[in-house]
mmCIF file of C-alpha atoms in Angstrom:
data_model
loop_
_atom_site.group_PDB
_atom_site.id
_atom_site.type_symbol
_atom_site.label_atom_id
_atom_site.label_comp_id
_atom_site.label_asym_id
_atom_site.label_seq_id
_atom_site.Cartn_x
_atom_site.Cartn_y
_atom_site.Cartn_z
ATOM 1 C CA UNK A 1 -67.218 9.810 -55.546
ATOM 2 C CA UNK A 2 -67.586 7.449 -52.627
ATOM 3 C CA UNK A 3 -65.224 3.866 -52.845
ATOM 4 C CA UNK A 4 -67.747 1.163 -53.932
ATOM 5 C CA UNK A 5 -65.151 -1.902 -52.550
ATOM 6 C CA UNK A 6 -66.684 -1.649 -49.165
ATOM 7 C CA UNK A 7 -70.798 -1.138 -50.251
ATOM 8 C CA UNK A 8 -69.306 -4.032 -52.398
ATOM 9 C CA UNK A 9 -68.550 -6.119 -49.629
ATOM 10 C CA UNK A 10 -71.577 -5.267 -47.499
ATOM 11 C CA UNK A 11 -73.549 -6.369 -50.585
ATOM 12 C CA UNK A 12 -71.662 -9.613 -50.850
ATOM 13 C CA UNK A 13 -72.039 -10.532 -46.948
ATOM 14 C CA UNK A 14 -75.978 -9.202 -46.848
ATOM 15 C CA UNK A 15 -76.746 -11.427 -49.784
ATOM 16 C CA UNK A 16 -74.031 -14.582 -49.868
ATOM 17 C CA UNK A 17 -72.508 -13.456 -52.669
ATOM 18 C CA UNK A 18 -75.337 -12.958 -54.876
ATOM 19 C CA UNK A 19 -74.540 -9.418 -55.753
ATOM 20 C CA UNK A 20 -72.704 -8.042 -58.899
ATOM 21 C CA UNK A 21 -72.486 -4.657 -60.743
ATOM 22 C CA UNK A 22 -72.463 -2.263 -57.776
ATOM 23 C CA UNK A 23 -71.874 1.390 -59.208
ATOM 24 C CA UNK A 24 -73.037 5.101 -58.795
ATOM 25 C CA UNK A 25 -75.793 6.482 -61.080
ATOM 26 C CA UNK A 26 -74.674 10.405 -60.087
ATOM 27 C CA UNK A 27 -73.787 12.579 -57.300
ATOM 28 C CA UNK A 28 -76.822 12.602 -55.228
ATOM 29 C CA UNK A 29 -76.137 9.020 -53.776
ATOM 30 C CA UNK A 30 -77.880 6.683 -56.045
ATOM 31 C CA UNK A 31 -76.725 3.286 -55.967
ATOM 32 C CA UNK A 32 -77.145 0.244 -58.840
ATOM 33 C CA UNK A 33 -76.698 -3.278 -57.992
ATOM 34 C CA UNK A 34 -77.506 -6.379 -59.753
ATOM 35 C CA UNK A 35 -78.946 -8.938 -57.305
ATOM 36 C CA UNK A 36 -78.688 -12.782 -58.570
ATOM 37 C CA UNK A 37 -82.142 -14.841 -57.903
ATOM 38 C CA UNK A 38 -81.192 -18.155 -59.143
ATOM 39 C CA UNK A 39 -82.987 -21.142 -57.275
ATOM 40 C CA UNK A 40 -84.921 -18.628 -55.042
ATOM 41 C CA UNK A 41 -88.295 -19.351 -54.776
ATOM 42 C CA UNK A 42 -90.766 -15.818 -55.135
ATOM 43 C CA UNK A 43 -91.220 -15.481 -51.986
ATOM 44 C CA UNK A 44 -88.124 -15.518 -50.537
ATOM 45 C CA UNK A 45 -86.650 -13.440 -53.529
ATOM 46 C CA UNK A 46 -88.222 -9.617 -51.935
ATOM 47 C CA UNK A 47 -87.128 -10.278 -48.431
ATOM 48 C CA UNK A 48 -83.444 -10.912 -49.658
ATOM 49 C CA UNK A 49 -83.781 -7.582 -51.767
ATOM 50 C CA UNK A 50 -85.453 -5.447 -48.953
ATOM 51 C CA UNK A 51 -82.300 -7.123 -46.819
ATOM 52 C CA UNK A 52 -80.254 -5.904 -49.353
ATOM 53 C CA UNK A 53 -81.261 -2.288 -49.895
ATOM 54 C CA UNK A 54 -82.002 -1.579 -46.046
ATOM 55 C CA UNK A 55 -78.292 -2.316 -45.526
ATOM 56 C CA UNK A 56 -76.999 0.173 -48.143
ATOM 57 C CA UNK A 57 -79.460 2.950 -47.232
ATOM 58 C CA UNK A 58 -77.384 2.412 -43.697
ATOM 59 C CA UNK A 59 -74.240 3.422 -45.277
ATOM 60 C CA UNK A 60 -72.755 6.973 -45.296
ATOM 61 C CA UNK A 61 -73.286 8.853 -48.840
ATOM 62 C CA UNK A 62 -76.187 6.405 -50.068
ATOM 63 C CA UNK A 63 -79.320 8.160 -50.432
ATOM 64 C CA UNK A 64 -81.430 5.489 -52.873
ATOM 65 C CA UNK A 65 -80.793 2.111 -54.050
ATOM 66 C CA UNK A 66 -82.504 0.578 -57.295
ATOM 67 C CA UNK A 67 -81.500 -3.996 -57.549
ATOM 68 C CA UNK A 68 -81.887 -5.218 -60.533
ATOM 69 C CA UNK A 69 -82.658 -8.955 -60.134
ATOM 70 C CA UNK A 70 -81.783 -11.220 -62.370
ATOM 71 C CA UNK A 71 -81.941 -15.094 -62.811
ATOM 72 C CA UNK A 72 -80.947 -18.019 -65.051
ATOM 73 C CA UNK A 73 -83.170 -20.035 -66.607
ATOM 74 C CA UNK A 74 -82.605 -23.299 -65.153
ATOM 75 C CA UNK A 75 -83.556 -25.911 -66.958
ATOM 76 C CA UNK A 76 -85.919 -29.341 -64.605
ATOM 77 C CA UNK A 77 -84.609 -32.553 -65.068
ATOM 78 C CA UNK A 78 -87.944 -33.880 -65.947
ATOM 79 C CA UNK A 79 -88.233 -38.033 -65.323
ATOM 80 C CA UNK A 80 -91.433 -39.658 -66.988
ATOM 81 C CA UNK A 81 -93.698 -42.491 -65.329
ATOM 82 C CA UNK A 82 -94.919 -44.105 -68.399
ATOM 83 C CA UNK A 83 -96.274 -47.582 -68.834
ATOM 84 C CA UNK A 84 -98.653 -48.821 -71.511
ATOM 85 C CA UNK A 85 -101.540 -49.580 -70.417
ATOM 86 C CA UNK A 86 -103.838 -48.585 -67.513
ATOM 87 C CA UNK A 87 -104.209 -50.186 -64.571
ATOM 88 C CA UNK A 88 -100.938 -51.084 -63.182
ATOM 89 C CA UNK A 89 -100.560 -48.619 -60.463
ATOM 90 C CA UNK A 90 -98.714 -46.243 -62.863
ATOM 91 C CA UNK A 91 -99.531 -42.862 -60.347
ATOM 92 C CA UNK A 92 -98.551 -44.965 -57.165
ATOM 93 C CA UNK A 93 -95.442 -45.319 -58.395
ATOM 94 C CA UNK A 94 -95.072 -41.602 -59.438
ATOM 95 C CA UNK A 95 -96.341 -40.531 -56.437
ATOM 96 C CA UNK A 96 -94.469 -42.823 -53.382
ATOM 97 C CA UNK A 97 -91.211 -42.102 -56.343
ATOM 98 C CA UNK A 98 -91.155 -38.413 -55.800
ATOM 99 C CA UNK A 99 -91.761 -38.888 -52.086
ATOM 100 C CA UNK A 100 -88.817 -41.147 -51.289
ATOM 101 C CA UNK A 101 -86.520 -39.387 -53.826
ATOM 102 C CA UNK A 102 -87.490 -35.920 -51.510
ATOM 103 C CA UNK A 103 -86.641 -38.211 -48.400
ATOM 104 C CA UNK A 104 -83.087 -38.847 -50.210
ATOM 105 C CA UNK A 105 -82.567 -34.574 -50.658
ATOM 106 C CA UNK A 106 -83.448 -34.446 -54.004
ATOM 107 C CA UNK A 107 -85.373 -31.179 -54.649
ATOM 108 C CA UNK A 108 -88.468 -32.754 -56.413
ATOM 109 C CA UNK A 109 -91.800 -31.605 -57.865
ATOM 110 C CA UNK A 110 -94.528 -33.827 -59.479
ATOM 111 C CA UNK A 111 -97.196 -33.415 -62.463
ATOM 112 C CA UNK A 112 -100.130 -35.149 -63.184
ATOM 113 C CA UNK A 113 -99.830 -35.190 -66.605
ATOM 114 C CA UNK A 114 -102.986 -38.096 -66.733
ATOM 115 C CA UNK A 115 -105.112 -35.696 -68.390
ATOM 116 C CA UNK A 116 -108.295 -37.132 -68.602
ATOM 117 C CA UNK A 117 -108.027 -39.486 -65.368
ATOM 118 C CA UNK A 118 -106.023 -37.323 -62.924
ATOM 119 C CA UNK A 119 -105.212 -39.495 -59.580
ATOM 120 C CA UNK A 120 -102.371 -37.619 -57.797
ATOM 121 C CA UNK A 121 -104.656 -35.217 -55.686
ATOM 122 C CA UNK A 122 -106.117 -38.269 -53.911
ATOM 123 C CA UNK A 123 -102.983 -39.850 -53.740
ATOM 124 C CA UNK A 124 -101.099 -37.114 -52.144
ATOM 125 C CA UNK A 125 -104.064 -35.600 -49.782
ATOM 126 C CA UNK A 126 -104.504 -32.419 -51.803
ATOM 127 C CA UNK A 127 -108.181 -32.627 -53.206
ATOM 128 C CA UNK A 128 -109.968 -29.732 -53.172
ATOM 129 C CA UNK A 129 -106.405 -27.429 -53.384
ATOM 130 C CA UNK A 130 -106.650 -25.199 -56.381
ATOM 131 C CA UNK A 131 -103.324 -23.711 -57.473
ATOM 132 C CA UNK A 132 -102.511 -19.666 -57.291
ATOM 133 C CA UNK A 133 -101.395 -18.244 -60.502
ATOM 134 C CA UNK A 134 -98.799 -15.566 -60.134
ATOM 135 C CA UNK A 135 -98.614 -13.609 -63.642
ATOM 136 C CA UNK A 136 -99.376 -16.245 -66.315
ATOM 137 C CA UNK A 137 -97.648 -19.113 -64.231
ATOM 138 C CA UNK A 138 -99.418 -21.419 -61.762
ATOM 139 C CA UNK A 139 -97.924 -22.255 -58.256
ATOM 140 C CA UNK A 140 -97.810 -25.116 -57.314
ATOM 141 C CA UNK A 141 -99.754 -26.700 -54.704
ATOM 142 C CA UNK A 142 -97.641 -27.851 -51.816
ATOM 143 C CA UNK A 143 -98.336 -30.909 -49.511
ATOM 144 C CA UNK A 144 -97.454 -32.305 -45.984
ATOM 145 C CA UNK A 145 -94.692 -34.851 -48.133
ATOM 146 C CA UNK A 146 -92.587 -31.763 -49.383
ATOM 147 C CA UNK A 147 -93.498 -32.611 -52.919
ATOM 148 C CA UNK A 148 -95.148 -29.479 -54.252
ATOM 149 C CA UNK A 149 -97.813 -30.976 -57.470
ATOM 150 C CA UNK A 150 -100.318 -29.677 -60.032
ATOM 151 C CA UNK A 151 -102.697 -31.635 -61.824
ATOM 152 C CA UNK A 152 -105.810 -30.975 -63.843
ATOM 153 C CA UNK A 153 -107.452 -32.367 -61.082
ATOM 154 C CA UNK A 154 -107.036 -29.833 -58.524
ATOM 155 C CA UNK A 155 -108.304 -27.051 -61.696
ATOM 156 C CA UNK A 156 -111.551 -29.224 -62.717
ATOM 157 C CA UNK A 157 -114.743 -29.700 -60.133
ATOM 158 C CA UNK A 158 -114.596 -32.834 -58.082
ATOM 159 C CA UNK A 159 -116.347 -35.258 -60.177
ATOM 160 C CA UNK A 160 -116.250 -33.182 -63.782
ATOM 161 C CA UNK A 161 -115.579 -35.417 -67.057
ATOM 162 C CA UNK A 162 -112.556 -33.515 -68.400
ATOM 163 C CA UNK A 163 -113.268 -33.710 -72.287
ATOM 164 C CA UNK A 164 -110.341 -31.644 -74.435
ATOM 165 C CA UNK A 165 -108.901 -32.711 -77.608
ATOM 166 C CA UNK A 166 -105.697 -33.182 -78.262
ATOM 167 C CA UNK A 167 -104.171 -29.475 -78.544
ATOM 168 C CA UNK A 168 -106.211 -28.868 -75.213
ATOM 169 C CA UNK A 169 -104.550 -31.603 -73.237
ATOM 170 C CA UNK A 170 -101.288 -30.352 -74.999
ATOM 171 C CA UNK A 171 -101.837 -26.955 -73.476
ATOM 172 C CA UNK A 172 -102.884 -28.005 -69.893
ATOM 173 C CA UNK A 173 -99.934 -30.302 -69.771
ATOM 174 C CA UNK A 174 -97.292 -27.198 -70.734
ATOM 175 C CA UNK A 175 -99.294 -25.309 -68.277
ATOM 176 C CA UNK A 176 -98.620 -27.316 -65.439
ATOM 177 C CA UNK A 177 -94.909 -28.092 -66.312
ATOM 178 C CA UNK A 178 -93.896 -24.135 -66.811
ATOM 179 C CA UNK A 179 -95.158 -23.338 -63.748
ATOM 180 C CA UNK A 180 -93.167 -21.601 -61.130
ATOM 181 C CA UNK A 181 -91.370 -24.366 -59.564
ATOM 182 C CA UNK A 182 -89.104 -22.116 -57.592
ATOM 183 C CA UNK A 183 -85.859 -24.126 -55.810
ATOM 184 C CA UNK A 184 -87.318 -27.467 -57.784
ATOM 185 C CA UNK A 185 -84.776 -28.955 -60.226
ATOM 186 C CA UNK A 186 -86.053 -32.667 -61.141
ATOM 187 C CA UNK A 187 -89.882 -33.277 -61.797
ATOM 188 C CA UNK A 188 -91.814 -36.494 -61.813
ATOM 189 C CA UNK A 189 -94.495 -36.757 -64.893
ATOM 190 C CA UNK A 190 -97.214 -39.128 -64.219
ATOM 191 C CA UNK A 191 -98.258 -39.541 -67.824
ATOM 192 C CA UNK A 192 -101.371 -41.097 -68.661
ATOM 193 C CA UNK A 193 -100.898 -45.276 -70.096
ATOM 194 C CA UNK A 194 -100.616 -45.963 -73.868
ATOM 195 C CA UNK A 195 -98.521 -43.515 -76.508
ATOM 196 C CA UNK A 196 -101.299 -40.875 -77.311
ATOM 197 C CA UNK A 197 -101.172 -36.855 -77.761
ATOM 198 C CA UNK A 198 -99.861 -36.320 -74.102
ATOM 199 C CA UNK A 199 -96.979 -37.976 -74.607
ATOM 200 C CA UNK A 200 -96.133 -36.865 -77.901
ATOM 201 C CA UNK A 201 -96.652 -32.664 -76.661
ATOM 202 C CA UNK A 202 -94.307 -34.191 -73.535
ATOM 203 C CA UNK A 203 -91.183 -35.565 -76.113
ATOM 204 C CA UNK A 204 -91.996 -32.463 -78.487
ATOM 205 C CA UNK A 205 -91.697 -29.274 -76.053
ATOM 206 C CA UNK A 206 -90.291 -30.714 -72.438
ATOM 207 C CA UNK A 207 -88.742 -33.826 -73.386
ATOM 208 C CA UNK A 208 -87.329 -36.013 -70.482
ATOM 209 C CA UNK A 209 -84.510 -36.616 -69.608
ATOM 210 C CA UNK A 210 -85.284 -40.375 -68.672
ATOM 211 C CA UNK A 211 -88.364 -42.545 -68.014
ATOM 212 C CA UNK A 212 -89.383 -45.267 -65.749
ATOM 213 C CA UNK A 213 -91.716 -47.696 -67.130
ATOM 214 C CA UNK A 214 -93.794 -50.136 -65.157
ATOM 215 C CA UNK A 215 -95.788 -52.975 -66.019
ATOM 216 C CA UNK A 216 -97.505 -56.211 -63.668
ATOM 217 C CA UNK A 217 -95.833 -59.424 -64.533
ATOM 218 C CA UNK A 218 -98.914 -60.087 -66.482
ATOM 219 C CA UNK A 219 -97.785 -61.190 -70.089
ATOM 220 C CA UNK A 220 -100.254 -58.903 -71.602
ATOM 221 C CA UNK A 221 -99.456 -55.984 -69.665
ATOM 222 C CA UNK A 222 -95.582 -56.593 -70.905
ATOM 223 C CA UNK A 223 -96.408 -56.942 -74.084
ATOM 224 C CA UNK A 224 -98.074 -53.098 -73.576
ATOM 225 C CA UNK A 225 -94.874 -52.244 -71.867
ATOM 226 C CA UNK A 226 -92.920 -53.233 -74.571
ATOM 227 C CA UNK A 227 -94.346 -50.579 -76.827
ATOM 228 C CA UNK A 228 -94.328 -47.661 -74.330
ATOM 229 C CA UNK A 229 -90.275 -48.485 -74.141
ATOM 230 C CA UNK A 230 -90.359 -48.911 -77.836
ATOM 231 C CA UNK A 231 -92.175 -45.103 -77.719
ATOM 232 C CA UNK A 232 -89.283 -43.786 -75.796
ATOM 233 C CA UNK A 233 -86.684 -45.591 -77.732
ATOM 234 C CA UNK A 234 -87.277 -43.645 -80.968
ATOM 235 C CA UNK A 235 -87.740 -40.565 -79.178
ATOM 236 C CA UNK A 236 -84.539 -40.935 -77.642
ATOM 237 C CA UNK A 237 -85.670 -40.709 -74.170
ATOM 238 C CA UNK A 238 -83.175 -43.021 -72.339
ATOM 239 C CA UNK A 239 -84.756 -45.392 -70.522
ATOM 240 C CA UNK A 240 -83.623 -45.914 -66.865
ATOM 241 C CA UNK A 241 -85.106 -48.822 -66.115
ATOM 242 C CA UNK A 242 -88.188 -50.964 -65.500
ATOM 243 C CA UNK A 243 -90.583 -51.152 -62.506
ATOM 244 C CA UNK A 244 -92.628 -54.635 -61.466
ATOM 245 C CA UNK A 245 -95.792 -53.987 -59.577
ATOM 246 C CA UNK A 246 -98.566 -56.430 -58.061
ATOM 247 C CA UNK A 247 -95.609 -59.024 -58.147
ATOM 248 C CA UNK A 248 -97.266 -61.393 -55.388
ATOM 249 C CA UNK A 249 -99.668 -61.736 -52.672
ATOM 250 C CA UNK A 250 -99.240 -62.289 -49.037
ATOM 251 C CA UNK A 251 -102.142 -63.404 -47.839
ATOM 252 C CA UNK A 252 -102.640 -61.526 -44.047
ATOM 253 C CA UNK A 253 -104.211 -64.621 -42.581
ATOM 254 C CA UNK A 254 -102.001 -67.426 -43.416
ATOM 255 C CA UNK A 255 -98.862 -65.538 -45.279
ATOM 256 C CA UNK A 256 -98.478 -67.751 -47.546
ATOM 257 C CA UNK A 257 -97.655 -65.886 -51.035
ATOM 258 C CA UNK A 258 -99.610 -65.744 -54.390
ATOM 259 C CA UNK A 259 -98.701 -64.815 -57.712
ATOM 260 C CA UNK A 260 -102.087 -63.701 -59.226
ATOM 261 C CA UNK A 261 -100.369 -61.924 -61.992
ATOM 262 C CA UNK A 262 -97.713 -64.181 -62.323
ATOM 263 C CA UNK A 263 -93.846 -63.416 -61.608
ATOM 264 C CA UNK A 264 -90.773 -62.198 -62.761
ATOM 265 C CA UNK A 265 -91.999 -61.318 -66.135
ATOM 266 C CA UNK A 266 -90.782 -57.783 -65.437
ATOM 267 C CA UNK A 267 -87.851 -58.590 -64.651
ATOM 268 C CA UNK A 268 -87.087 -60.854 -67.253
ATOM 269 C CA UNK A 269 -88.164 -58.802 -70.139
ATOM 270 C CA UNK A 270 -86.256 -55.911 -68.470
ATOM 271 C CA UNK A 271 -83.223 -58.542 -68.745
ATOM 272 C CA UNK A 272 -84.381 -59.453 -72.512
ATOM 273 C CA UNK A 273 -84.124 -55.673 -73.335
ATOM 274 C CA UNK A 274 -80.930 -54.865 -71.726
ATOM 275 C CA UNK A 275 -82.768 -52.659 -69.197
ATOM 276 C CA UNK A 276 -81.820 -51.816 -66.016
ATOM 277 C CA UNK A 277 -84.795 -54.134 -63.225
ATOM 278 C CA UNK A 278 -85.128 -50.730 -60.677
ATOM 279 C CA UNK A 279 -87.416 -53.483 -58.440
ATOM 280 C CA UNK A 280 -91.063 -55.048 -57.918
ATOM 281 C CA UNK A 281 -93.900 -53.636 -55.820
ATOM 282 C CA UNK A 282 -95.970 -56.244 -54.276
ATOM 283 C CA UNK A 283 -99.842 -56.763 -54.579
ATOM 284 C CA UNK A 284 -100.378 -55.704 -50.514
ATOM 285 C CA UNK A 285 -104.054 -54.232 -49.291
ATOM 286 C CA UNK A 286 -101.518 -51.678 -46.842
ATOM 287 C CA UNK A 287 -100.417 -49.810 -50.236
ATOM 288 C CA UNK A 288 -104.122 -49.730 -51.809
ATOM 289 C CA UNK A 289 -105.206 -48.578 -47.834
ATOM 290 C CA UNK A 290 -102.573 -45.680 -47.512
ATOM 291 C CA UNK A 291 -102.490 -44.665 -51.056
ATOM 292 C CA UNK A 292 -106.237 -44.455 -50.858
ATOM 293 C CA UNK A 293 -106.216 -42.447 -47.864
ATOM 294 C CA UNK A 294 -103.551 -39.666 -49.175
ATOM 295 C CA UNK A 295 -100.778 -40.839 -47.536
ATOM 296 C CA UNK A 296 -97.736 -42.504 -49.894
ATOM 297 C CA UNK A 297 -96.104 -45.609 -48.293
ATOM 298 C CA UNK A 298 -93.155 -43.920 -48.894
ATOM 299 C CA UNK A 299 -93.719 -41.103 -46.741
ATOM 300 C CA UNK A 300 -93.023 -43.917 -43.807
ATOM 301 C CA UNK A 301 -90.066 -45.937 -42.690
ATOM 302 C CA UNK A 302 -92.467 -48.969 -42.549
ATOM 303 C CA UNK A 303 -92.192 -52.198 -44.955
ATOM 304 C CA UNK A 304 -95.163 -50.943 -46.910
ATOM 305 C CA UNK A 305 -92.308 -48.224 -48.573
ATOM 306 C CA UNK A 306 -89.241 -50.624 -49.055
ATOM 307 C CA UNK A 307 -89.874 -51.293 -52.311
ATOM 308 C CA UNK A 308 -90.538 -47.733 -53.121
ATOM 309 C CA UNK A 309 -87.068 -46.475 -51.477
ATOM 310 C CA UNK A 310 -85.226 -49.519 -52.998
ATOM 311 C CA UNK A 311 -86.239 -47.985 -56.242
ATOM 312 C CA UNK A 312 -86.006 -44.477 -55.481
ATOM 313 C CA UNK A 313 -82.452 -45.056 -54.476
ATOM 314 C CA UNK A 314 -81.873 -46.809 -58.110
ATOM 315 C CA UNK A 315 -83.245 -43.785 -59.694
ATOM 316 C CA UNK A 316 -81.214 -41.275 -57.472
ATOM 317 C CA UNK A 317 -78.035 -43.120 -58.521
ATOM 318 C CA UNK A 318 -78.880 -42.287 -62.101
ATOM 319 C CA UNK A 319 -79.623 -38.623 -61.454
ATOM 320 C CA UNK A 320 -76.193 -38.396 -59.396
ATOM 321 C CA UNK A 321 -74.302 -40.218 -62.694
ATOM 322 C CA UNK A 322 -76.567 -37.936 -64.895
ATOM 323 C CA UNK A 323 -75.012 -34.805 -63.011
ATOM 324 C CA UNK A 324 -71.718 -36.427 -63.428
ATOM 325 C CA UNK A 325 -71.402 -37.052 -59.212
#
């Protein structure tokens, strides 16, 4: 029988060392090798195997090869956008969040978990994309931000009232999080506002492993925000920190600055709460503009995306102490 150490070391140098298991089947040549997929997206998983067995098949004595391929389940650091009410500019977070924690490396994928008032497709420029299925798993839809998404609103018509009951909007939502997410390890949630059946199928089957809460300095809106950490809190989501948005107004004539919602209340019930204050977002026609038009402030190195990489890198920190960096 033919030595196996040097097909062993082919293997190892045609596939980076993803190979294991190499052994004869009989005398007629046939080769078995185990082939390790981890963190490979589909596509780039047959290329790497037809790599693979075209290199053996070039090797004296090997007449077939049969890879087994094999991966481990990896398990997405999933990070929820909650707050708790609507109206706050919840999804603008989630969305310019994902983007400048992809500009910082991290390998990021996003959900539009808001259900019944999905927002994300406008926000990053994909309306009109439907998602692939592949088997009983939808691909996700990527974008020119490197943030592949799904959301109900890329599945529904343009326009369609999207009317499911609970155990409907349960399902969609574990749709879209088991998809195939390939090389993606941490996912943004956009949830929808409030404490409702979303968020409860979210903590029961793919429960976070933090959550960012956001809330306008507005004392009603806290008070709101104060029950969506208190949601988290008995679901023992840890709670990485809290997010002020419309905090002031510059007006673009003048400059002088506004506080229409008022300010610091954020802040100050973040310090009340012994929660981390991951920044404020101000109220700024420029964010509204892009965000309307598809393209995230924080795609840009602009001061309309600042705030959203000053709190990106806050949330990137946690990840990294997560990981145990």
């Amino acid at each position: 029988m033919t030595d196996t150490a040097p097909l062993a070391s082919i293997a190892t140098d045609l596939t980076g060392g993803r190979t294991s298991g190499l052994k004869f089947l009989d005398e007629e040549g046939t080769l078995a090798i185990v082939l390790d997929v981890t963190g490979l997206d589909v596509d780039e998983r047959k290329p790497l195997e037809d790599k693979l067995r075209a290199g053996l098949l070039a090797r004296p004595g090997v007449t077939s090869v049969r890879v087994a391929m094999t991966a481990e389940r990896k398990g997405l650091t999933i990070i929820a956008v909650g707050s708790g009410k609507g109206g706050v500019g919840k999804s603008t977070l989630a969305a310019n969040l994902a983007v400048a924690l992809r500009r910082l490396g991290v390998k990021v994928g996003l959900v539009d978990a808001d259900i019944y008032g999905p927002s994300q497709p406008r926000l990053m420029d994909s309306e009109g994309v439907k998602p692939e299925a592949r088997g009983p798993k939808l691909i996700p839809v990527p974008n020119a931000y490197g943030v592949p998404m799904l959301s109900t609103g890329q599945i529904a018509a343009p326009g369609q009232a999207i009317a499911w009951r609970g155990p409907m909007a349960g399902k969609a939502l574990e749709q879209l999080v088991d998809a195939s997410w390939g090389d993606i390890d941490t996912l943004i949630v956009d949830l929808p506002p409030g404490t409702g059946d979303v968020q409860l199928t979210m903590i029961q089957k793919h429960k976070p492993a933090g959550a960012v809460i956001i809330s306008t300095p507005q004392d009603l809106a806290l008070m709101d925000a104060t029950r969506a950490i208190a949601f988290f809190e008995q679901a023992d989501v840890p709670l990485i920190g809290l997010v002020e948005n419309m905090a002031g107004y510059a007006c673009p004539h003048c400059g002088e600055v506004s506080d229409p919602f008022g300010s610091g209340g954020a802040e100050a019930a973040a310090k009340t709460m012994g929660l981390d204050f991951l920044g404020r977002v101000p109220l700024s026609m420029g964010i509204r503009l892009a965000s309307d038009g598809g393209v995230p402030p924080a795609a840009g190195t602009d001061k309309l995306g600042e705030p959203f990489h000053a709190i990106a890198a806050k949330v990137a920190e946690w990840l990294d102490q997560r990981k145990g960096k």
